PDB file of C-alpha atoms and ligand atoms in Angstrom:
ATOM      1  CA  MET A   1      29.264 -12.461  24.440  1.00 50.00           C
ATOM      2  CA  GLN A   2      26.821 -14.097  21.994  1.00 58.00           C
ATOM      3  CA  ILE A   3      23.871 -12.809  23.995  1.00 55.00           C
ATOM      4  CA  ARG A   4      25.269  -9.275  24.156  1.00 60.00           C
ATOM      5  CA  ARG A   5      25.798  -9.242  20.388  1.00 61.00           C
ATOM      6  CA  TYR A   6      22.268 -10.483  19.862  1.00 59.00           C
ATOM      7  CA  LYS A   7      20.889  -7.815  22.160  1.00 64.00           C
ATOM      8  CA  HIS A   8      22.799  -5.149  20.286  1.00 66.00           C
ATOM      9  CA  PHE A   9      21.465  -6.454  16.975  1.00 58.00           C
ATOM     10  CA  ALA A  10      17.922  -6.511  18.327  1.00 60.00           C
ATOM     11  CA  SER A  11      18.083  -2.933  19.551  1.00 67.00           C
ATOM     12  CA  VAL A  12      19.416  -1.745  16.189  1.00 61.00           C
ATOM     13  CA  VAL A  13      16.607  -3.570  14.409  1.00 56.00           C
ATOM     14  CA  GLY A  14      14.131  -2.108  16.894  1.00 57.00           C
ATOM     15  CA  LEU A  15      15.420   1.380  16.299  1.00 57.00           C
ATOM     16  CA  VAL A  16      15.274   0.996  12.515  1.00 54.00           C
ATOM     17  CA  LEU A  17      11.754  -0.432  12.710  1.00 52.00           C
ATOM     18  CA  GLY A  18      10.719   2.356  15.040  1.00 54.00           C
ATOM     19  CA  LEU A  19      12.084   4.969  12.653  1.00 53.00           C
ATOM     20  CA  LEU A  20      10.383   3.300   9.703  1.00 51.00           C
ATOM     21  CA  CYS A  21       7.097   3.292  11.579  1.00 46.00           C
ATOM     22  CA  ALA A  22       7.528   6.969  12.455  1.00 53.00           C
ATOM     23  CA  VAL A  23       8.258   7.818   8.812  1.00 52.00           C
ATOM     24  CA  GLU A  24       5.267   5.755   7.743  1.00 52.00           C
ATOM     25  CA  ALA A  25       3.089   7.454  10.345  1.00 51.00           C
ATOM     26  CA  ALA A  26       4.285  10.856   9.172  1.00 51.00           C
ATOM     27  CA  LYS A  27       3.237   9.968   5.668  1.00 57.00           C
ATOM     28  CA  VAL A  28      -0.318   9.196   6.668  1.00 86.00           C
ATOM     29  CA  ASN A  29      -2.862  11.902   5.963  1.00 93.00           C
ATOM     30  CA  LYS A  30      -5.549  11.127   8.479  1.00 94.00           C
ATOM     31  CA  HIS A  31      -7.721  14.221   8.436  1.00 96.00           C
ATOM     32  CA  LYS A  32      -9.339  16.356   5.829  1.00 97.00           C
ATOM     33  CA  PRO A  33      -9.158  20.111   6.237  1.00 97.00           C
ATOM     34  CA  TRP A  34     -12.036  21.943   7.841  1.00 98.00           C
ATOM     35  CA  ILE A  35     -13.531  25.292   6.872  1.00 98.00           C
ATOM     36  CA  GLU A  36     -16.678  27.162   7.897  1.00 98.00           C
ATOM     37  CA  THR A  37     -19.931  26.434   6.050  1.00 97.00           C
ATOM     38  CA  THR A  38     -20.731  29.982   4.933  1.00 98.00           C
ATOM     39  CA  TYR A  39     -18.711  33.108   4.196  1.00 98.00           C
ATOM     40  CA  HIS A  40     -19.892  36.608   3.422  1.00 98.00           C
ATOM     41  CA  GLY A  41     -17.739  38.984   1.487  1.00 97.00           C
ATOM     42  CA  ILE A  42     -17.793  42.597   0.392  1.00 97.00           C
ATOM     43  CA  VAL A  43     -15.840  43.970  -2.535  1.00 97.00           C
ATOM     44  CA  THR A  44     -15.945  47.414  -4.101  1.00 96.00           C
ATOM     45  CA  GLU A  45     -16.394  47.540  -7.843  1.00 92.00           C
ATOM     46  CA  ASN A  46     -13.165  48.108  -9.785  1.00 86.00           C
ATOM     47  CA  ASP A  47     -11.225  46.696  -6.802  1.00 92.00           C
ATOM     48  CA  ASP A  48      -9.981  43.144  -6.177  1.00 92.00           C
ATOM     49  CA  LYS A  49      -9.812  43.024  -2.372  1.00 94.00           C
ATOM     50  CA  VAL A  50     -12.579  40.992  -0.787  1.00 97.00           C
ATOM     51  CA  LEU A  51     -13.375  41.633   2.865  1.00 96.00           C
ATOM     52  CA  LEU A  52     -14.441  38.236   4.138  1.00 97.00           C
ATOM     53  CA  ASP A  53     -16.416  37.401   7.259  1.00 97.00           C
ATOM     54  CA  PRO A  54     -15.328  35.154   8.878  1.00 97.00           C
ATOM     55  CA  PRO A  55     -11.764  35.277   7.548  1.00 97.00           C
ATOM     56  CA  LEU A  56     -10.759  32.352   5.364  1.00 98.00           C
ATOM     57  CA  ILE A  57      -8.799  29.844   7.465  1.00 98.00           C
ATOM     58  CA  ALA A  58      -8.653  26.107   6.805  1.00 98.00           C
ATOM     59  CA  LEU A  59      -7.816  23.896   9.787  1.00 97.00           C
ATOM     60  CA  ASP A  60      -6.348  20.412   9.580  1.00 97.00           C
ATOM     61  CA  LYS A  61      -6.056  18.111  12.590  1.00 96.00           C
ATOM     62  CA  ASP A  62      -2.913  16.558  11.119  1.00 95.00           C
ATOM     63  CA  ALA A  63      -1.127  19.817  11.889  1.00 93.00           C
ATOM     64  CA  PRO A  64       1.677  20.469  12.687  1.00 94.00           C
ATOM     65  CA  LEU A  65       2.645  17.520  10.524  1.00 93.00           C
ATOM     66  CA  ARG A  66       4.260  18.620   7.295  1.00 93.00           C
ATOM     67  CA  TYR A  67       2.161  18.083   4.154  1.00 95.00           C
ATOM     68  CA  ALA A  68      -0.732  16.214   5.792  1.00 95.00           C
ATOM     69  CA  GLY A  69      -1.382  19.075   8.216  1.00 96.00           C
ATOM     70  CA  GLU A  70      -0.684  21.869   5.759  1.00 96.00           C
ATOM     71  CA  ILE A  71      -3.077  23.631   3.418  1.00 97.00           C
ATOM     72  CA  CYS A  72      -1.931  23.647  -0.168  1.00 96.00           C
ATOM     73  CA  GLY A  73      -4.888  25.219  -1.936  1.00 96.00           C
ATOM     74  CA  PHE A  74      -8.440  26.411  -2.199  1.00 97.00           C
ATOM     75  CA  ARG A  75     -10.636  25.542  -5.123  1.00 97.00           C
ATOM     76  CA  ILE A  76     -13.589  27.600  -6.282  1.00 97.00           C
ATOM     77  CA  HIS A  77     -16.597  25.921  -7.869  1.00 97.00           C
ATOM     78  CA  GLY A  78     -19.201  27.654  -9.999  1.00 95.00           C
ATOM     79  CA  GLN A  79     -19.735  28.974 -13.481  1.00 92.00           C
ATOM     80  CA  ASN A  80     -17.821  32.061 -14.575  1.00 91.00           C
ATOM     81  CA  VAL A  81     -16.862  32.981 -11.033  1.00 95.00           C
ATOM     82  CA  PRO A  82     -14.772  36.159 -11.234  1.00 96.00           C
ATOM     83  CA  PHE A  83     -12.904  35.304  -8.007  1.00 97.00           C
ATOM     84  CA  GLU A  84      -9.911  33.226  -6.998  1.00 97.00           C
ATOM     85  CA  ALA A  85      -8.780  31.933  -3.599  1.00 97.00           C
ATOM     86  CA  VAL A  86      -5.129  31.875  -2.649  1.00 97.00           C
ATOM     87  CA  VAL A  87      -3.291  30.313   0.292  1.00 98.00           C
ATOM     88  CA  LEU A  88      -1.314  32.901   2.251  1.00 98.00           C
ATOM     89  CA  ASP A  89       0.198  30.548   4.827  1.00 97.00           C
ATOM     90  CA  LYS A  90       0.338  26.783   4.357  1.00 96.00           C
ATOM     91  CA  SER A  91       0.860  25.986   8.029  1.00 95.00           C
ATOM     92  CA  THR A  92      -1.889  28.226   9.451  1.00 96.00           C
ATOM     93  CA  GLY A  93      -4.244  27.574   6.545  1.00 97.00           C
ATOM     94  CA  GLU A  94      -4.885  31.267   6.046  1.00 98.00           C
ATOM     95  CA  GLY A  95      -6.145  32.325   2.667  1.00 97.00           C
ATOM     96  CA  VAL A  96      -7.751  35.194   0.764  1.00 97.00           C
ATOM     97  CA  ILE A  97     -10.397  35.543  -1.878  1.00 97.00           C
ATOM     98  CA  ARG A  98      -9.822  38.193  -4.499  1.00 96.00           C
ATOM     99  CA  ALA A  99     -11.441  39.331  -7.712  1.00 96.00           C
ATOM    100  CA  LYS A 100      -9.823  38.086 -10.902  1.00 94.00           C
ATOM    101  CA  ASP A 101     -11.484  40.647 -13.170  1.00 87.00           C
ATOM    102  CA  LYS A 102     -12.889  44.106 -12.622  1.00 88.00           C
ATOM    103  CA  LEU A 103     -16.283  43.821 -11.006  1.00 93.00           C
ATOM    104  CA  ASP A 104     -19.192  45.834 -12.244  1.00 94.00           C
ATOM    105  CA  CYS A 105     -21.975  46.396  -9.761  1.00 95.00           C
ATOM    106  CA  GLU A 106     -24.243  47.717 -12.517  1.00 96.00           C
ATOM    107  CA  LEU A 107     -23.916  44.325 -14.215  1.00 94.00           C
ATOM    108  CA  GLN A 108     -24.068  42.058 -11.138  1.00 95.00           C
ATOM    109  CA  LYS A 109     -24.549  43.079  -7.525  1.00 95.00           C
ATOM    110  CA  GLU A 110     -23.971  39.692  -5.881  1.00 96.00           C
ATOM    111  CA  HIS A 111     -21.955  36.580  -6.548  1.00 96.00           C
ATOM    112  CA  THR A 112     -22.434  33.167  -4.958  1.00 97.00           C
ATOM    113  CA  PHE A 113     -20.136  30.182  -5.355  1.00 98.00           C
ATOM    114  CA  THR A 114     -18.613  27.367  -3.319  1.00 98.00           C
ATOM    115  CA  ILE A 115     -15.094  26.918  -2.019  1.00 98.00           C
ATOM    116  CA  GLN A 116     -13.114  23.914  -0.860  1.00 98.00           C
ATOM    117  CA  ALA A 117      -9.762  23.607   0.934  1.00 98.00           C
ATOM    118  CA  TYR A 118      -7.081  21.019   0.089  1.00 97.00           C
ATOM    119  CA  ASP A 119      -4.299  19.818   2.346  1.00 96.00           C
ATOM    120  CA  CYS A 120      -0.861  19.006   0.942  1.00 96.00           C
ATOM    121  CA  GLY A 121      -1.306  15.220   0.973  1.00 95.00           C
ATOM    122  CA  GLU A 122       1.294  12.771   2.221  1.00 93.00           C
ATOM    123  CA  GLY A 123       4.420  14.231   0.766  1.00 89.00           C
ATOM    124  CA  PRO A 124       5.991  16.670  -1.641  1.00 91.00           C
ATOM    125  CA  ASP A 125       4.202  15.042  -4.573  1.00 91.00           C
ATOM    126  CA  GLY A 126       0.853  15.801  -2.957  1.00 86.00           C
ATOM    127  CA  ALA A 127      -0.326  12.202  -3.100  1.00 90.00           C
ATOM    128  CA  ASN A 128      -3.514  11.423  -1.184  1.00 92.00           C
ATOM    129  CA  MET A 129      -4.523  15.063  -0.782  1.00 95.00           C
ATOM    130  CA  LYS A 130      -7.644  15.477   1.272  1.00 96.00           C
ATOM    131  CA  LYS A 131     -10.315  18.069   0.591  1.00 97.00           C
ATOM    132  CA  SER A 132     -12.729  19.786   2.947  1.00 97.00           C
ATOM    133  CA  HIS A 133     -16.483  20.060   2.462  1.00 98.00           C
ATOM    134  CA  LYS A 134     -17.710  22.798   0.142  1.00 98.00           C
ATOM    135  CA  ALA A 135     -18.543  26.089   1.812  1.00 98.00           C
ATOM    136  CA  THR A 136     -20.858  28.689   0.310  1.00 98.00           C
ATOM    137  CA  VAL A 137     -19.500  32.159  -0.323  1.00 98.00           C
ATOM    138  CA  HIS A 138     -21.781  35.150  -0.890  1.00 98.00           C
ATOM    139  CA  ILE A 139     -20.067  38.269  -2.142  1.00 97.00           C
ATOM    140  CA  GLN A 140     -21.706  41.647  -2.422  1.00 97.00           C
ATOM    141  CA  VAL A 141     -20.303  44.206  -4.843  1.00 97.00           C
ATOM    142  CA  ASN A 142     -20.301  47.726  -3.441  1.00 97.00           C
ATOM    143  CA  ASP A 143     -21.042  50.664  -5.670  1.00 97.00           C
ATOM    144  CA  ILE A 144     -18.760  53.460  -6.814  1.00 96.00           C
ATOM    145  CA  ASN A 145     -20.354  56.698  -7.968  1.00 97.00           C
ATOM    146  CA  GLU A 146     -19.209  56.528 -11.581  1.00 96.00           C
ATOM    147  CA  TYR A 147     -22.351  57.840 -13.237  1.00 97.00           C
ATOM    148  CA  SER A 148     -23.895  61.281 -13.221  1.00 98.00           C
ATOM    149  CA  PRO A 149     -27.568  62.114 -13.488  1.00 98.00           C
ATOM    150  CA  VAL A 150     -28.937  62.474 -17.013  1.00 98.00           C
ATOM    151  CA  PHE A 151     -32.156  64.343 -17.766  1.00 98.00           C
ATOM    152  CA  LYS A 152     -34.836  62.274 -19.433  1.00 98.00           C
ATOM    153  CA  GLU A 153     -35.676  65.063 -21.907  1.00 97.00           C
ATOM    154  CA  LYS A 154     -33.389  67.258 -24.004  1.00 97.00           C
ATOM    155  CA  SER A 155     -35.339  70.339 -22.883  1.00 97.00           C
ATOM    156  CA  TYR A 156     -38.573  71.160 -21.119  1.00 98.00           C
ATOM    157  CA  LYS A 157     -41.202  73.775 -21.785  1.00 96.00           C
ATOM    158  CA  ALA A 158     -44.432  74.975 -20.309  1.00 96.00           C
ATOM    159  CA  THR A 159     -46.838  77.854 -20.673  1.00 94.00           C
ATOM    160  CA  VAL A 160     -48.309  79.680 -17.733  1.00 93.00           C
ATOM    161  CA  ILE A 161     -50.802  82.472 -17.343  1.00 90.00           C
ATOM    162  CA  GLU A 162     -49.654  85.723 -15.875  1.00 91.00           C
ATOM    163  CA  GLY A 163     -50.851  86.724 -12.471  1.00 91.00           C
ATOM    164  CA  LYS A 164     -51.219  83.187 -11.161  1.00 91.00           C
ATOM    165  CA  LYS A 165     -49.286  81.281  -8.517  1.00 93.00           C
ATOM    166  CA  TYR A 166     -48.811  77.627  -9.466  1.00 95.00           C
ATOM    167  CA  ASP A 167     -48.170  74.670  -7.164  1.00 94.00           C
ATOM    168  CA  SER A 168     -46.385  73.034 -10.038  1.00 96.00           C
ATOM    169  CA  ILE A 169     -45.689  74.293 -13.542  1.00 97.00           C
ATOM    170  CA  LEU A 170     -43.809  71.274 -14.797  1.00 97.00           C
ATOM    171  CA  LYS A 171     -41.625  68.413 -13.623  1.00 98.00           C
ATOM    172  CA  VAL A 172     -38.064  67.786 -14.740  1.00 98.00           C
ATOM    173  CA  GLU A 173     -36.615  64.342 -14.202  1.00 98.00           C
ATOM    174  CA  ALA A 174     -33.112  62.915 -14.285  1.00 98.00           C
ATOM    175  CA  VAL A 175     -31.962  59.311 -13.958  1.00 98.00           C
ATOM    176  CA  ASP A 176     -28.632  57.815 -12.909  1.00 98.00           C
ATOM    177  CA  ALA A 177     -27.135  54.473 -13.923  1.00 97.00           C
ATOM    178  CA  ASP A 178     -25.283  53.557 -10.713  1.00 97.00           C
ATOM    179  CA  CYS A 179     -26.329  50.363  -8.933  1.00 96.00           C
ATOM    180  CA  SER A 180     -26.882  51.592  -5.387  1.00 96.00           C
ATOM    181  CA  PHE A 181     -29.700  53.664  -4.000  1.00 95.00           C
ATOM    182  CA  GLN A 182     -27.293  56.293  -2.709  1.00 95.00           C
ATOM    183  CA  PHE A 183     -25.441  56.864  -5.953  1.00 97.00           C
ATOM    184  CA  SER A 184     -28.376  56.476  -8.337  1.00 97.00           C
ATOM    185  CA  GLN A 185     -31.026  58.410  -6.458  1.00 97.00           C
ATOM    186  CA  ILE A 186     -31.497  62.069  -7.389  1.00 98.00           C
ATOM    187  CA  CYS A 187     -31.152  63.977  -4.129  1.00 97.00           C
ATOM    188  CA  SER A 188     -31.723  67.486  -5.451  1.00 97.00           C
ATOM    189  CA  TYR A 189     -32.475  69.654  -8.455  1.00 98.00           C
ATOM    190  CA  GLU A 190     -31.212  73.182  -8.722  1.00 98.00           C
ATOM    191  CA  ILE A 191     -32.036  76.168 -10.904  1.00 98.00           C
ATOM    192  CA  VAL A 192     -28.670  77.452 -12.044  1.00 98.00           C
ATOM    193  CA  THR A 193     -29.960  80.662 -13.672  1.00 97.00           C
ATOM    194  CA  PRO A 194     -29.776  83.429 -11.053  1.00 97.00           C
ATOM    195  CA  ASP A 195     -32.594  85.781 -10.061  1.00 95.00           C
ATOM    196  CA  VAL A 196     -35.559  84.020 -11.585  1.00 96.00           C
ATOM    197  CA  PRO A 197     -38.960  83.868  -9.881  1.00 97.00           C
ATOM    198  CA  PHE A 198     -38.999  80.047  -9.851  1.00 98.00           C
ATOM    199  CA  THR A 199     -37.941  77.250  -7.538  1.00 98.00           C
ATOM    200  CA  VAL A 200     -37.485  73.543  -8.073  1.00 98.00           C
ATOM    201  CA  ASP A 201     -38.057  70.972  -5.333  1.00 97.00           C
ATOM    202  CA  LYS A 202     -36.212  67.706  -4.718  1.00 96.00           C
ATOM    203  CA  ASP A 203     -38.693  65.829  -6.917  1.00 97.00           C
ATOM    204  CA  GLY A 204     -38.122  68.144  -9.876  1.00 98.00           C
ATOM    205  CA  PHE A 205     -41.348  70.139  -9.639  1.00 98.00           C
ATOM    206  CA  ILE A 206     -40.880  73.722 -10.780  1.00 98.00           C
ATOM    207  CA  LYS A 207     -43.169  76.474  -9.543  1.00 97.00           C
ATOM    208  CA  ASN A 208     -43.189  80.249  -9.595  1.00 96.00           C
ATOM    209  CA  THR A 209     -42.333  82.151  -6.441  1.00 96.00           C
ATOM    210  CA  GLU A 210     -44.299  85.240  -7.436  1.00 95.00           C
ATOM    211  CA  LYS A 211     -47.080  86.171  -9.834  1.00 94.00           C
ATOM    212  CA  LEU A 212     -45.672  86.636 -13.302  1.00 94.00           C
ATOM    213  CA  ASN A 213     -46.274  89.654 -15.442  1.00 92.00           C
ATOM    214  CA  TYR A 214     -46.475  89.292 -19.204  1.00 89.00           C
ATOM    215  CA  SER A 215     -45.565  92.915 -19.855  1.00 88.00           C
ATOM    216  CA  LYS A 216     -42.393  92.446 -17.792  1.00 92.00           C
ATOM    217  CA  GLU A 217     -41.206  89.123 -19.187  1.00 93.00           C
ATOM    218  CA  ARG A 218     -42.775  86.965 -21.888  1.00 92.00           C
ATOM    219  CA  MET A 219     -40.521  83.991 -21.590  1.00 95.00           C
ATOM    220  CA  TYR A 220     -38.105  82.663 -19.008  1.00 97.00           C
ATOM    221  CA  LYS A 221     -35.216  80.409 -19.875  1.00 97.00           C
ATOM    222  CA  LEU A 222     -33.955  78.469 -16.893  1.00 97.00           C
ATOM    223  CA  THR A 223     -30.992  76.180 -16.680  1.00 98.00           C
ATOM    224  CA  VAL A 224     -31.633  73.326 -14.272  1.00 98.00           C
ATOM    225  CA  THR A 225     -29.202  70.772 -12.933  1.00 98.00           C
ATOM    226  CA  ALA A 226     -29.515  67.626 -10.802  1.00 98.00           C
ATOM    227  CA  TYR A 227     -27.369  65.957  -8.146  1.00 98.00           C
ATOM    228  CA  ASP A 228     -27.347  62.304  -7.133  1.00 98.00           C
ATOM    229  CA  CYS A 229     -27.119  61.489  -3.422  1.00 97.00           C
ATOM    230  CA  GLY A 230     -23.370  61.014  -3.808  1.00 97.00           C
ATOM    231  CA  LYS A 231     -23.155  64.668  -4.981  1.00 97.00           C
ATOM    232  CA  ASN A 232     -22.417  63.945  -8.631  1.00 97.00           C
ATOM    233  CA  ARG A 233     -23.813  66.745 -10.767  1.00 98.00           C
ATOM    234  CA  ALA A 234     -25.711  66.047 -13.995  1.00 98.00           C
ATOM    235  CA  SER A 235     -23.351  65.619 -16.927  1.00 95.00           C
ATOM    236  CA  GLU A 236     -25.425  68.198 -18.799  1.00 97.00           C
ATOM    237  CA  ASP A 237     -27.772  70.791 -17.366  1.00 98.00           C
ATOM    238  CA  VAL A 238     -31.166  71.088 -19.011  1.00 98.00           C
ATOM    239  CA  LEU A 239     -32.971  74.079 -20.484  1.00 98.00           C
ATOM    240  CA  VAL A 240     -36.474  74.865 -19.256  1.00 98.00           C
ATOM    241  CA  LYS A 241     -38.518  77.411 -21.217  1.00 97.00           C
ATOM    242  CA  ILE A 242     -41.519  78.941 -19.528  1.00 97.00           C
ATOM    243  CA  ASN A 243     -43.812  81.046 -21.691  1.00 95.00           C
ATOM    244  CA  ILE A 244     -46.051  83.588 -20.047  1.00 93.00           C
ATOM    245  CA  LYS A 245     -49.529  84.090 -21.466  1.00 88.00           C
ATOM    246  CA  PRO A 246     -51.248  87.396 -20.889  1.00 84.00           C
ATOM    247  CA  THR A 247     -54.721  87.361 -19.401  1.00 78.00           C
ATOM    248  CA  CYS A 248     -57.653  88.967 -21.139  1.00 66.00           C
ATOM    249  CA  LYS A 249     -58.209  92.476 -19.995  1.00 62.00           C
ATOM    250  CA  PRO A 250     -61.811  93.768 -19.996  1.00 54.00           C
ATOM    251  CA  GLY A 251     -60.825  96.702 -22.129  1.00 51.00           C
ATOM    252  CA  TRP A 252     -59.745  94.433 -24.935  1.00 50.00           C
ATOM    253  CA  GLN A 253     -63.140  93.100 -25.658  1.00 50.00           C
ATOM    254  CA  GLY A 254     -64.914  94.609 -28.583  1.00 51.00           C
ATOM    255  CA  ILE A 255     -65.751  92.600 -31.637  1.00 52.00           C
ATOM    256  CA  LYS A 256     -67.453  89.250 -30.975  1.00 53.00           C
ATOM    257  CA  GLY A 257     -67.266  86.454 -33.509  1.00 50.00           C
ATOM    258  CA  PRO A 258     -69.267  83.210 -33.503  1.00 47.00           C
ATOM    259  CA  THR A 259     -66.664  81.184 -31.531  1.00 49.00           C
ATOM    260  CA  LEU A 260     -63.789  83.401 -30.624  1.00 52.00           C
ATOM    261  CA  SER A 261     -64.496  86.802 -29.343  1.00 50.00           C
ATOM    262  CA  VAL A 262     -61.729  89.214 -30.194  1.00 50.00           C
ATOM    263  CA  THR A 263     -58.530  89.789 -32.007  1.00 49.00           C
ATOM    264  CA  LEU A 264     -56.715  92.711 -30.529  1.00 52.00           C
ATOM    265  CA  LYS A 265     -53.454  94.426 -30.943  1.00 50.00           C
ATOM    266  CA  ARG A 266     -51.240  95.029 -27.969  1.00 51.00           C
ATOM    267  CA  HIS A 267     -47.528  95.758 -27.868  1.00 49.00           C
ATOM    268  CA  GLN A 268     -47.360  95.176 -31.585  1.00 47.00           C
ATOM    269  CA  GLU A 269     -48.617  91.625 -31.154  1.00 54.00           C
ATOM    270  CA  LEU A 270     -51.926  90.077 -31.956  1.00 56.00           C
ATOM    271  CA  PHE A 271     -53.984  88.060 -29.506  1.00 59.00           C
ATOM    272  CA  VAL A 272     -57.080  86.010 -29.501  1.00 60.00           C
ATOM    273  CA  CYS A 273     -58.981  86.444 -26.303  1.00 60.00           C
ATOM    274  CA  GLY A 274     -62.418  85.746 -24.927  1.00 59.00           C
ATOM    275  CA  THR A 275     -64.718  83.052 -23.629  1.00 58.00           C
ATOM    276  CA  LEU A 276     -65.583  79.696 -25.078  1.00 61.00           C
ATOM    277  CA  LYS A 277     -68.510  77.666 -23.779  1.00 61.00           C
ATOM    278  CA  GLY A 278     -68.603  79.782 -20.669  1.00 60.00           C
ATOM    279  CA  LYS A 279     -64.890  79.252 -19.901  1.00 60.00           C
ATOM    280  CA  SER A 280     -62.266  81.923 -20.150  1.00 58.00           C
ATOM    281  CA  PHE A 281     -60.220  81.550 -23.275  1.00 58.00           C
ATOM    282  CA  TYR A 282     -56.825  83.021 -22.820  1.00 56.00           C
ATOM    283  CA  SER A 283     -54.853  84.860 -25.360  1.00 56.00           C
ATOM    284  CA  ILE A 284     -52.318  83.277 -27.662  1.00 57.00           C
ATOM    285  CA  PRO A 285     -49.667  85.460 -29.238  1.00 56.00           C
ATOM    286  CA  LEU A 286     -50.151  85.242 -32.982  1.00 52.00           C
ATOM    287  CA  GLU A 287     -47.851  85.886 -35.845  1.00 47.00           C
ATOM    288  CA  ARG A 288     -47.844  89.492 -36.862  1.00 45.00           C
ATOM    289  CA  ASP A 289     -49.346  90.456 -40.239  1.00 41.00           C
TER     290      ASP A 289
HETATM  291 CA1   CA B   1      -4.879  16.457   6.495  1.00 94.52          CA
HETATM  292 CA1   CA B   2     -21.310  52.406  -9.958  1.00 94.52          CA
HETATM  293 CA1   CA B   3     -24.341  58.374  -9.698  1.00 94.52          CA
END
């Protein structure tokens, strides 16, 4: 009877001790979480979603133990990092990185910082939390085509001589403030004014498509626009004035002065025309008397 009672007592004690040990063992946080060493992310400016490769998952060998095997947080290290990391699932260790503020690719194209995962420690109070090593995160900010091309000059002008075909009369140029090549590069220029004997190429060079005739047209006014490679049109088109100079006709020559040869009247306008140091000196429309 005595022995049986003793045996019963011993088994109860054993059970209690066993339970205590199990509880104690459950409280022990043996392993620190593990994450990859490097992550690469892509985020579009004005958006907060970061596409991360590989995905952010912290593993803990204490899993599936509660607390010690769970992931309670991610911490980001670095100065003025505009990102935060959040745990999505404590037991799987899944997390996401997202932008805290609006990102501006024109201001900063890339962000680099470090990240660390924390387990939940030994119990609800988070005592003896363990942290992983620090992983490096590189995030690239993708561009949005927010800006339109802007011409460098308010207007352009050039003077050409009638009867001549030019390879280039003048060059117009627009710039664009976006951060990517695609959205900041000017892909094409276009002459908006219809039926003019001029073309503009993709680099902004304007040339005449036929010989120009002063008696037909003395000045052309062209409106030119530009498109970036994301198809944004210039916020303001630009005016291009092309003056046509008449050539000296043999019949005009008459009176010869010491430097300039002639002043003649044609179409109610006055011109100076002739040769200077052996070179042809073309006429300039003068103010009328
Ligand atoms: Ca752990
Ligand atoms: Ca942009
Ligand atoms: Ca643009």
